[in-house]
């Protein structure tokens, strides 16, 4: 009951209430910005557990500074590339995450980006809201068809598979890149292929791999060069999976048609060259941003934090 925990940023109230029921102190960090390593260490020192998120860089220096007292970092989200898992393992600090509950929300947002990028929605919105629209014309803002086009899924885990399942109504052939066959996609006629074949054969390429040393800049100059000139790249995974400079060049030179991006290499600062292009639609990392999904993420991360402090096995352990 005397546990002291730190939540690095405000999360939905349901998570805070769960923590307050079992902890003596629950303190919450600032809403408006991520904290530096020094600020985090100062806030976490002498805490039993931390509820963190993708904007917190939890490197070895943070973990080493709080090891001994702090038992758990419960991540509000599924991706844990911002946490040094090897250091957590070495120091015996448990890391948990929230898989599953954000699959549908992220797959839905991926489709929102696919449709919006294909049909040039952001250019259309800008045209109307700027007062520049001079009326309907037969050749205005012509986009790309979605129905019947080939969908390439790079990383057919939970989210990638959910994106593929949603394509049924659009009658899209599916190519997917994954270590193992995915029965759900195979049943729809999906074909497991190598990355290069997926890139060369797809009208839409959507990225759903976790960020690891192997997937850093998985999509660079060479890979973009394999894509069709009418292809659209969608990224709702992690910004670093794509070489943003190479992407900006490919889009500017019209070597691919468009991109829909929810994530960036240096959040919250997308490459200015990308922002300047009309054929890129950028969102502020909204993948899991629905009321119900964020409530579930808060519940699960808070519950797992307490499970570790109470000596129970967490529901979703990724390290420690
Ligand atoms: C989360 C995400 O909102 O879960 C993830 O990995 O990318 C997002 O959907 C974010 O990570 C919050 O920590």
mmCIF file of C-alpha atoms and ligand atoms in Angstrom:
data_model
loop_
_atom_site.group_PDB
_atom_site.id
_atom_site.type_symbol
_atom_site.label_atom_id
_atom_site.label_comp_id
_atom_site.label_asym_id
_atom_site.label_seq_id
_atom_site.Cartn_x
_atom_site.Cartn_y
_atom_site.Cartn_z
ATOM 1 C CA UNK A 1 0.000 0.000 0.000
ATOM 2 C CA UNK A 2 2.962 2.273 0.551
ATOM 3 C CA UNK A 3 4.083 1.950 -3.067
ATOM 4 C CA UNK A 4 5.222 5.140 -4.719
ATOM 5 C CA UNK A 5 4.786 5.279 -8.498
ATOM 6 C CA UNK A 6 5.424 7.822 -11.230
ATOM 7 C CA UNK A 7 3.371 8.302 -14.379
ATOM 8 C CA UNK A 8 5.528 10.242 -16.824
ATOM 9 C CA UNK A 9 2.589 12.003 -18.527
ATOM 10 C CA UNK A 10 -1.144 12.322 -17.841
ATOM 11 C CA UNK A 11 -3.027 9.195 -18.961
ATOM 12 C CA UNK A 12 -6.777 8.433 -18.908
ATOM 13 C CA UNK A 13 -8.226 8.690 -15.414
ATOM 14 C CA UNK A 14 -9.110 5.000 -15.261
ATOM 15 C CA UNK A 15 -5.393 4.124 -15.066
ATOM 16 C CA UNK A 16 -4.685 6.684 -12.361
ATOM 17 C CA UNK A 17 -7.616 5.381 -10.277
ATOM 18 C CA UNK A 18 -6.294 1.806 -10.490
ATOM 19 C CA UNK A 19 -2.897 2.971 -9.248
ATOM 20 C CA UNK A 20 -4.368 5.153 -6.487
ATOM 21 C CA UNK A 21 -6.329 2.210 -5.066
ATOM 22 C CA UNK A 22 -3.067 0.386 -4.237
ATOM 23 C CA UNK A 23 -0.372 3.033 -3.929
ATOM 24 C CA UNK A 24 0.526 5.577 -1.272
ATOM 25 C CA UNK A 25 1.800 8.080 -3.856
ATOM 26 C CA UNK A 26 0.904 8.457 -7.533
ATOM 27 C CA UNK A 27 2.589 11.428 -9.167
ATOM 28 C CA UNK A 28 2.120 12.479 -12.766
ATOM 29 C CA UNK A 29 4.613 14.308 -15.010
ATOM 30 C CA UNK A 30 3.940 17.335 -17.233
ATOM 31 C CA UNK A 31 1.301 17.161 -19.975
ATOM 32 C CA UNK A 32 2.982 19.389 -22.500
ATOM 33 C CA UNK A 33 6.356 17.787 -23.144
ATOM 34 C CA UNK A 34 8.550 14.750 -22.741
ATOM 35 C CA UNK A 35 11.200 14.938 -20.034
ATOM 36 C CA UNK A 36 14.965 14.759 -20.367
ATOM 37 C CA UNK A 37 16.905 11.828 -18.897
ATOM 38 C CA UNK A 38 18.008 14.039 -15.973
ATOM 39 C CA UNK A 39 14.426 15.111 -15.240
ATOM 40 C CA UNK A 40 13.214 11.523 -15.457
ATOM 41 C CA UNK A 41 15.912 10.250 -13.121
ATOM 42 C CA UNK A 42 15.104 12.986 -10.595
ATOM 43 C CA UNK A 43 11.379 12.151 -10.751
ATOM 44 C CA UNK A 44 11.826 8.370 -10.628
ATOM 45 C CA UNK A 45 14.502 8.064 -7.959
ATOM 46 C CA UNK A 46 12.962 6.345 -4.907
ATOM 47 C CA UNK A 47 9.892 5.160 -6.845
ATOM 48 C CA UNK A 48 8.771 1.550 -6.865
ATOM 49 C CA UNK A 49 7.430 1.667 -10.410
ATOM 50 C CA UNK A 50 6.993 3.864 -13.468
ATOM 51 C CA UNK A 51 4.253 4.087 -16.088
ATOM 52 C CA UNK A 52 5.964 5.437 -19.214
ATOM 53 C CA UNK A 53 5.204 5.967 -22.908
ATOM 54 C CA UNK A 54 6.784 6.192 -26.344
ATOM 55 C CA UNK A 55 7.961 9.779 -25.844
ATOM 56 C CA UNK A 56 10.188 8.826 -22.894
ATOM 57 C CA UNK A 57 13.733 7.780 -23.753
ATOM 58 C CA UNK A 58 14.407 5.124 -21.137
ATOM 59 C CA UNK A 59 18.084 4.418 -21.797
ATOM 60 C CA UNK A 60 20.579 2.472 -19.715
ATOM 61 C CA UNK A 61 21.549 5.603 -17.756
ATOM 62 C CA UNK A 62 17.973 6.081 -16.535
ATOM 63 C CA UNK A 63 17.568 2.404 -15.640
ATOM 64 C CA UNK A 64 20.937 2.233 -13.883
ATOM 65 C CA UNK A 65 20.158 5.351 -11.841
ATOM 66 C CA UNK A 66 16.913 3.892 -10.481
ATOM 67 C CA UNK A 67 17.765 0.166 -10.287
ATOM 68 C CA UNK A 68 17.505 -1.450 -6.868
ATOM 69 C CA UNK A 69 14.408 0.450 -5.748
ATOM 70 C CA UNK A 70 12.429 0.659 -9.006
ATOM 71 C CA UNK A 71 11.014 -2.735 -9.998
ATOM 72 C CA UNK A 72 8.974 -2.047 -13.108
ATOM 73 C CA UNK A 73 8.512 0.168 -16.157
ATOM 74 C CA UNK A 74 4.987 -0.406 -17.464
ATOM 75 C CA UNK A 75 4.797 0.994 -20.987
ATOM 76 C CA UNK A 76 1.584 2.652 -22.138
ATOM 77 C CA UNK A 77 1.769 1.238 -25.681
ATOM 78 C CA UNK A 78 3.030 -1.824 -27.502
ATOM 79 C CA UNK A 79 6.299 -0.627 -29.076
ATOM 80 C CA UNK A 80 9.213 -0.690 -26.616
ATOM 81 C CA UNK A 81 12.072 0.511 -28.834
ATOM 82 C CA UNK A 82 12.468 3.578 -26.580
ATOM 83 C CA UNK A 83 13.428 1.380 -23.623
ATOM 84 C CA UNK A 84 16.837 -0.303 -23.326
ATOM 85 C CA UNK A 85 15.505 -3.821 -22.810
ATOM 86 C CA UNK A 86 18.964 -5.382 -22.495
ATOM 87 C CA UNK A 87 19.794 -2.993 -19.641
ATOM 88 C CA UNK A 88 16.429 -3.704 -17.985
ATOM 89 C CA UNK A 89 17.122 -7.437 -18.248
ATOM 90 C CA UNK A 90 20.615 -7.041 -16.804
ATOM 91 C CA UNK A 91 19.333 -4.888 -13.923
ATOM 92 C CA UNK A 92 16.328 -7.108 -13.175
ATOM 93 C CA UNK A 93 13.788 -4.364 -13.937
ATOM 94 C CA UNK A 94 10.560 -5.700 -15.435
ATOM 95 C CA UNK A 95 9.212 -4.006 -18.587
ATOM 96 C CA UNK A 96 5.602 -4.572 -19.653
ATOM 97 C CA UNK A 97 3.543 -3.339 -22.619
ATOM 98 C CA UNK A 98 -0.058 -3.286 -23.928
ATOM 99 C CA UNK A 99 -0.336 -5.512 -27.020
ATOM 100 C CA UNK A 100 -3.672 -6.455 -28.573
ATOM 101 C CA UNK A 101 -5.843 -3.608 -27.333
ATOM 102 C CA UNK A 102 -4.563 -1.132 -29.908
ATOM 103 C CA UNK A 103 -4.593 -3.463 -32.904
ATOM 104 C CA UNK A 104 -7.953 -2.349 -34.304
ATOM 105 C CA UNK A 105 -7.461 1.359 -33.681
ATOM 106 C CA UNK A 106 -4.069 1.286 -35.415
ATOM 107 C CA UNK A 107 -5.368 -0.807 -38.322
ATOM 108 C CA UNK A 108 -8.279 1.629 -38.729
ATOM 109 C CA UNK A 109 -5.919 4.600 -38.803
ATOM 110 C CA UNK A 110 -3.762 2.814 -41.378
ATOM 111 C CA UNK A 111 -6.829 2.546 -43.607
ATOM 112 C CA UNK A 112 -7.698 6.179 -42.988
ATOM 113 C CA UNK A 113 -4.220 7.100 -44.249
ATOM 114 C CA UNK A 114 -4.441 4.741 -47.233
ATOM 115 C CA UNK A 115 -7.737 6.175 -48.392
ATOM 116 C CA UNK A 116 -6.778 9.761 -47.632
ATOM 117 C CA UNK A 117 -3.400 9.540 -49.401
ATOM 118 C CA UNK A 118 -4.877 7.726 -52.413
ATOM 119 C CA UNK A 119 -7.672 10.276 -52.837
ATOM 120 C CA UNK A 120 -5.552 13.349 -51.952
ATOM 121 C CA UNK A 121 -7.789 14.384 -49.055
ATOM 122 C CA UNK A 122 -5.350 16.773 -47.401
ATOM 123 C CA UNK A 123 -4.864 18.668 -50.680
ATOM 124 C CA UNK A 124 -8.642 18.816 -51.093
ATOM 125 C CA UNK A 125 -9.194 20.102 -47.553
ATOM 126 C CA UNK A 126 -6.509 22.751 -48.027
ATOM 127 C CA UNK A 127 -8.003 23.857 -51.348
ATOM 128 C CA UNK A 128 -11.448 24.376 -49.824
ATOM 129 C CA UNK A 129 -10.406 25.836 -46.471
ATOM 130 C CA UNK A 130 -7.997 28.295 -48.110
ATOM 131 C CA UNK A 131 -10.832 29.737 -50.193
ATOM 132 C CA UNK A 132 -8.896 28.889 -53.391
ATOM 133 C CA UNK A 133 -11.432 26.379 -54.777
ATOM 134 C CA UNK A 134 -12.841 27.827 -57.974
ATOM 135 C CA UNK A 135 -15.312 25.026 -58.700
ATOM 136 C CA UNK A 136 -15.546 21.459 -59.968
ATOM 137 C CA UNK A 137 -13.443 20.478 -62.939
ATOM 138 C CA UNK A 138 -13.078 17.092 -64.650
ATOM 139 C CA UNK A 139 -9.346 16.901 -63.902
ATOM 140 C CA UNK A 140 -9.106 18.373 -60.430
ATOM 141 C CA UNK A 141 -7.103 16.472 -57.771
ATOM 142 C CA UNK A 142 -7.315 13.107 -59.477
ATOM 143 C CA UNK A 143 -6.149 10.390 -57.134
ATOM 144 C CA UNK A 144 -5.594 6.659 -57.257
ATOM 145 C CA UNK A 145 -8.060 3.791 -57.066
ATOM 146 C CA UNK A 146 -8.012 1.596 -53.995
ATOM 147 C CA UNK A 147 -10.399 -1.176 -55.017
ATOM 148 C CA UNK A 148 -8.668 -4.012 -56.816
ATOM 149 C CA UNK A 149 -5.162 -2.621 -56.215
ATOM 150 C CA UNK A 150 -2.498 -4.799 -54.604
ATOM 151 C CA UNK A 151 -1.905 -4.328 -50.886
ATOM 152 C CA UNK A 152 1.642 -4.988 -49.663
ATOM 153 C CA UNK A 153 1.979 -5.580 -45.927
ATOM 154 C CA UNK A 154 5.482 -5.437 -44.487
ATOM 155 C CA UNK A 155 5.219 -7.125 -41.098
ATOM 156 C CA UNK A 156 2.087 -9.221 -40.787
ATOM 157 C CA UNK A 157 1.844 -9.422 -37.010
ATOM 158 C CA UNK A 158 -1.326 -8.437 -35.180
ATOM 159 C CA UNK A 159 -1.690 -4.981 -36.737
ATOM 160 C CA UNK A 160 -0.481 -5.890 -40.228
ATOM 161 C CA UNK A 161 -2.872 -8.839 -40.318
ATOM 162 C CA UNK A 162 -5.775 -6.660 -39.136
ATOM 163 C CA UNK A 163 -4.993 -4.208 -41.954
ATOM 164 C CA UNK A 164 -5.077 -7.088 -44.438
ATOM 165 C CA UNK A 165 -8.390 -8.446 -43.128
ATOM 166 C CA UNK A 166 -9.979 -5.022 -43.593
ATOM 167 C CA UNK A 167 -9.130 -5.111 -47.323
ATOM 168 C CA UNK A 168 -11.728 -7.813 -48.111
ATOM 169 C CA UNK A 169 -14.373 -5.319 -49.190
ATOM 170 C CA UNK A 170 -11.880 -3.615 -51.488
ATOM 171 C CA UNK A 171 -11.066 -6.879 -53.303
ATOM 172 C CA UNK A 172 -7.349 -6.318 -53.052
ATOM 173 C CA UNK A 173 -4.771 -8.989 -53.800
ATOM 174 C CA UNK A 174 -2.416 -9.183 -50.789
ATOM 175 C CA UNK A 175 1.348 -9.656 -50.710
ATOM 176 C CA UNK A 176 2.865 -9.901 -47.247
ATOM 177 C CA UNK A 177 6.322 -10.056 -45.741
ATOM 178 C CA UNK A 178 6.569 -12.067 -42.534
ATOM 179 C CA UNK A 179 8.770 -14.828 -41.135
ATOM 180 C CA UNK A 180 5.832 -17.244 -40.961
ATOM 181 C CA UNK A 181 2.749 -17.931 -43.057
ATOM 182 C CA UNK A 182 -0.347 -16.086 -41.815
ATOM 183 C CA UNK A 183 -3.358 -18.373 -42.166
ATOM 184 C CA UNK A 184 -5.848 -15.476 -41.941
ATOM 185 C CA UNK A 185 -4.200 -13.742 -44.900
ATOM 186 C CA UNK A 186 -3.607 -16.976 -46.831
ATOM 187 C CA UNK A 187 -7.324 -17.766 -46.579
ATOM 188 C CA UNK A 188 -8.012 -14.454 -48.362
ATOM 189 C CA UNK A 189 -5.616 -15.408 -51.146
ATOM 190 C CA UNK A 190 -2.681 -13.504 -49.619
ATOM 191 C CA UNK A 191 0.819 -14.556 -50.695
ATOM 192 C CA UNK A 192 3.883 -14.482 -48.447
ATOM 193 C CA UNK A 193 6.768 -12.981 -50.441
ATOM 194 C CA UNK A 194 10.230 -11.486 -49.966
ATOM 195 C CA UNK A 195 10.457 -7.753 -49.214
ATOM 196 C CA UNK A 196 11.722 -6.800 -52.691
ATOM 197 C CA UNK A 197 8.844 -8.617 -54.406
ATOM 198 C CA UNK A 198 6.340 -6.982 -52.087
ATOM 199 C CA UNK A 199 7.747 -3.524 -52.831
ATOM 200 C CA UNK A 200 7.859 -4.085 -56.588
ATOM 201 C CA UNK A 201 4.404 -5.635 -56.842
ATOM 202 C CA UNK A 202 2.230 -3.492 -54.555
ATOM 203 C CA UNK A 203 0.198 -0.350 -55.152
ATOM 204 C CA UNK A 204 0.026 0.239 -51.397
ATOM 205 C CA UNK A 205 2.945 -0.668 -49.144
ATOM 206 C CA UNK A 206 2.066 -0.478 -45.457
ATOM 207 C CA UNK A 207 4.682 -0.922 -42.715
ATOM 208 C CA UNK A 208 3.967 -2.835 -39.500
ATOM 209 C CA UNK A 209 7.330 -4.048 -38.220
ATOM 210 C CA UNK A 210 8.670 -3.231 -34.762
ATOM 211 C CA UNK A 211 11.720 -0.948 -34.697
ATOM 212 C CA UNK A 212 14.861 -3.050 -34.131
ATOM 213 C CA UNK A 213 18.441 -2.708 -35.400
ATOM 214 C CA UNK A 214 17.381 -4.924 -38.341
ATOM 215 C CA UNK A 215 14.384 -2.771 -39.322
ATOM 216 C CA UNK A 216 16.091 0.635 -38.931
ATOM 217 C CA UNK A 217 15.864 2.251 -42.420
ATOM 218 C CA UNK A 218 14.378 -0.949 -43.801
ATOM 219 C CA UNK A 219 12.880 1.296 -46.471
ATOM 220 C CA UNK A 220 15.683 3.408 -47.970
ATOM 221 C CA UNK A 221 16.844 4.623 -51.363
ATOM 222 C CA UNK A 222 17.211 1.135 -52.872
ATOM 223 C CA UNK A 223 13.857 -0.113 -51.589
ATOM 224 C CA UNK A 224 11.995 3.028 -52.704
ATOM 225 C CA UNK A 225 13.602 2.516 -56.105
ATOM 226 C CA UNK A 226 11.902 -0.858 -56.377
ATOM 227 C CA UNK A 227 8.429 0.589 -55.872
ATOM 228 C CA UNK A 228 5.987 1.470 -58.644
ATOM 229 C CA UNK A 229 5.670 5.139 -59.691
ATOM 230 C CA UNK A 230 1.978 4.978 -58.705
ATOM 231 C CA UNK A 231 2.688 3.322 -55.338
ATOM 232 C CA UNK A 232 1.666 4.799 -51.990
ATOM 233 C CA UNK A 233 3.722 4.209 -48.835
ATOM 234 C CA UNK A 234 1.967 4.119 -45.465
ATOM 235 C CA UNK A 235 3.796 4.095 -42.133
ATOM 236 C CA UNK A 236 2.022 3.671 -38.789
ATOM 237 C CA UNK A 237 4.868 1.671 -37.184
ATOM 238 C CA UNK A 238 7.952 3.694 -36.264
ATOM 239 C CA UNK A 239 9.483 6.596 -38.174
ATOM 240 C CA UNK A 240 12.984 5.137 -38.119
ATOM 241 C CA UNK A 241 11.847 2.198 -40.269
ATOM 242 C CA UNK A 242 11.927 4.636 -43.208
ATOM 243 C CA UNK A 243 14.869 6.771 -44.323
ATOM 244 C CA UNK A 244 12.932 10.058 -44.385
ATOM 245 C CA UNK A 245 15.467 11.875 -46.570
ATOM 246 C CA UNK A 246 15.325 9.139 -49.196
ATOM 247 C CA UNK A 247 11.522 9.173 -48.994
ATOM 248 C CA UNK A 248 11.367 12.950 -49.486
ATOM 249 C CA UNK A 249 13.590 12.609 -52.582
ATOM 250 C CA UNK A 250 11.480 9.782 -54.029
ATOM 251 C CA UNK A 251 8.268 11.753 -53.503
ATOM 252 C CA UNK A 252 9.682 14.998 -54.870
ATOM 253 C CA UNK A 253 10.967 13.248 -57.984
ATOM 254 C CA UNK A 254 7.630 11.412 -58.316
ATOM 255 C CA UNK A 255 9.356 8.020 -58.194
ATOM 256 C CA UNK A 256 6.444 7.019 -55.951
ATOM 257 C CA UNK A 257 3.035 8.687 -55.899
ATOM 258 C CA UNK A 258 2.335 9.564 -52.280
ATOM 259 C CA UNK A 259 2.896 8.739 -48.623
ATOM 260 C CA UNK A 260 0.719 8.669 -45.519
ATOM 261 C CA UNK A 261 2.793 8.942 -42.347
ATOM 262 C CA UNK A 262 1.727 8.746 -38.695
ATOM 263 C CA UNK A 263 5.257 8.385 -37.319
ATOM 264 C CA UNK A 264 8.576 10.157 -37.898
ATOM 265 C CA UNK A 265 12.258 9.648 -37.309
ATOM 266 C CA UNK A 266 12.514 12.641 -34.989
ATOM 267 C CA UNK A 267 9.126 13.172 -33.345
ATOM 268 C CA UNK A 268 7.664 15.747 -32.969
ATOM 269 C CA UNK A 269 9.766 17.231 -35.800
ATOM 270 C CA UNK A 270 9.093 15.599 -39.167
ATOM 271 C CA UNK A 271 11.704 16.386 -41.805
ATOM 272 C CA UNK A 272 10.805 19.871 -43.203
ATOM 273 C CA UNK A 273 11.353 18.588 -46.774
ATOM 274 C CA UNK A 274 8.554 16.076 -46.212
ATOM 275 C CA UNK A 275 6.152 18.642 -44.792
ATOM 276 C CA UNK A 276 6.701 20.847 -47.840
ATOM 277 C CA UNK A 277 5.471 18.187 -50.284
ATOM 278 C CA UNK A 278 1.811 18.131 -51.370
ATOM 279 C CA UNK A 279 1.792 14.350 -51.848
ATOM 280 C CA UNK A 280 2.564 13.549 -48.197
ATOM 281 C CA UNK A 281 -0.089 13.363 -45.532
ATOM 282 C CA UNK A 282 1.347 13.614 -42.016
ATOM 283 C CA UNK A 283 -0.420 12.840 -38.740
ATOM 284 C CA UNK A 284 0.844 13.339 -35.162
ATOM 285 C CA UNK A 285 1.285 9.666 -34.100
ATOM 286 C CA UNK A 286 -2.451 8.988 -33.731
ATOM 287 C CA UNK A 287 -2.382 5.189 -34.256
ATOM 288 C CA UNK A 288 -3.975 4.210 -30.950
ATOM 289 C CA UNK A 289 -5.678 7.532 -30.262
ATOM 290 C CA UNK A 290 -9.289 6.581 -29.567
ATOM 291 C CA UNK A 291 -11.011 7.108 -26.224
ATOM 292 C CA UNK A 292 -11.750 3.409 -25.686
ATOM 293 C CA UNK A 293 -8.305 2.230 -26.797
ATOM 294 C CA UNK A 294 -6.428 4.683 -24.607
ATOM 295 C CA UNK A 295 -8.640 3.696 -21.645
ATOM 296 C CA UNK A 296 -7.724 0.022 -22.189
ATOM 297 C CA UNK A 297 -4.038 0.911 -22.520
ATOM 298 C CA UNK A 298 -4.211 2.846 -19.237
ATOM 299 C CA UNK A 299 -5.990 -0.039 -17.497
ATOM 300 C CA UNK A 300 -3.551 -2.665 -18.720
ATOM 301 C CA UNK A 301 -0.376 -0.721 -18.029
ATOM 302 C CA UNK A 302 -1.553 0.279 -14.535
ATOM 303 C CA UNK A 303 -2.684 -3.273 -13.762
ATOM 304 C CA UNK A 304 0.617 -4.770 -14.874
ATOM 305 C CA UNK A 305 2.597 -2.229 -12.893
ATOM 306 C CA UNK A 306 0.729 -3.249 -9.740
ATOM 307 C CA UNK A 307 0.998 -6.958 -10.523
ATOM 308 C CA UNK A 308 4.782 -6.680 -10.593
ATOM 309 C CA UNK A 309 4.891 -4.645 -7.371
ATOM 310 C CA UNK A 310 2.644 -7.204 -5.689
ATOM 311 C CA UNK A 311 4.897 -10.077 -6.783
ATOM 312 C CA UNK A 312 2.490 -11.452 -9.411
ATOM 313 C CA UNK A 313 3.429 -12.305 -12.995
ATOM 314 C CA UNK A 314 2.491 -9.412 -15.303
ATOM 315 C CA UNK A 315 0.085 -10.051 -18.149
ATOM 316 C CA UNK A 316 2.503 -8.691 -20.780
ATOM 317 C CA UNK A 317 6.171 -8.939 -19.808
ATOM 318 C CA UNK A 318 8.723 -7.919 -22.438
ATOM 319 C CA UNK A 319 11.862 -7.861 -20.255
ATOM 320 C CA UNK A 320 13.168 -8.460 -16.735
HETATM 321 C C1 LIG B 1 0.972 4.476 -28.651
HETATM 322 C C2 LIG B 1 2.268 3.161 -30.388
HETATM 323 O O1 LIG B 1 0.000 5.431 -28.612
HETATM 324 O O2 LIG B 1 1.724 1.444 -28.891
HETATM 325 C C3 LIG B 1 2.539 1.915 -29.649
HETATM 326 O O3 LIG B 1 3.625 1.341 -29.856
HETATM 327 O O4 LIG B 1 2.964 3.497 -31.270
HETATM 328 C C4 LIG B 1 1.143 4.077 -30.094
HETATM 329 O O5 LIG B 1 -0.003 3.567 -30.653
HETATM 330 C C5 LIG B 1 2.205 5.030 -28.075
HETATM 331 O O6 LIG B 1 3.236 4.113 -28.121
HETATM 332 C C6 LIG B 1 1.991 5.475 -26.653
HETATM 333 O O7 LIG B 1 3.077 5.126 -25.814
#
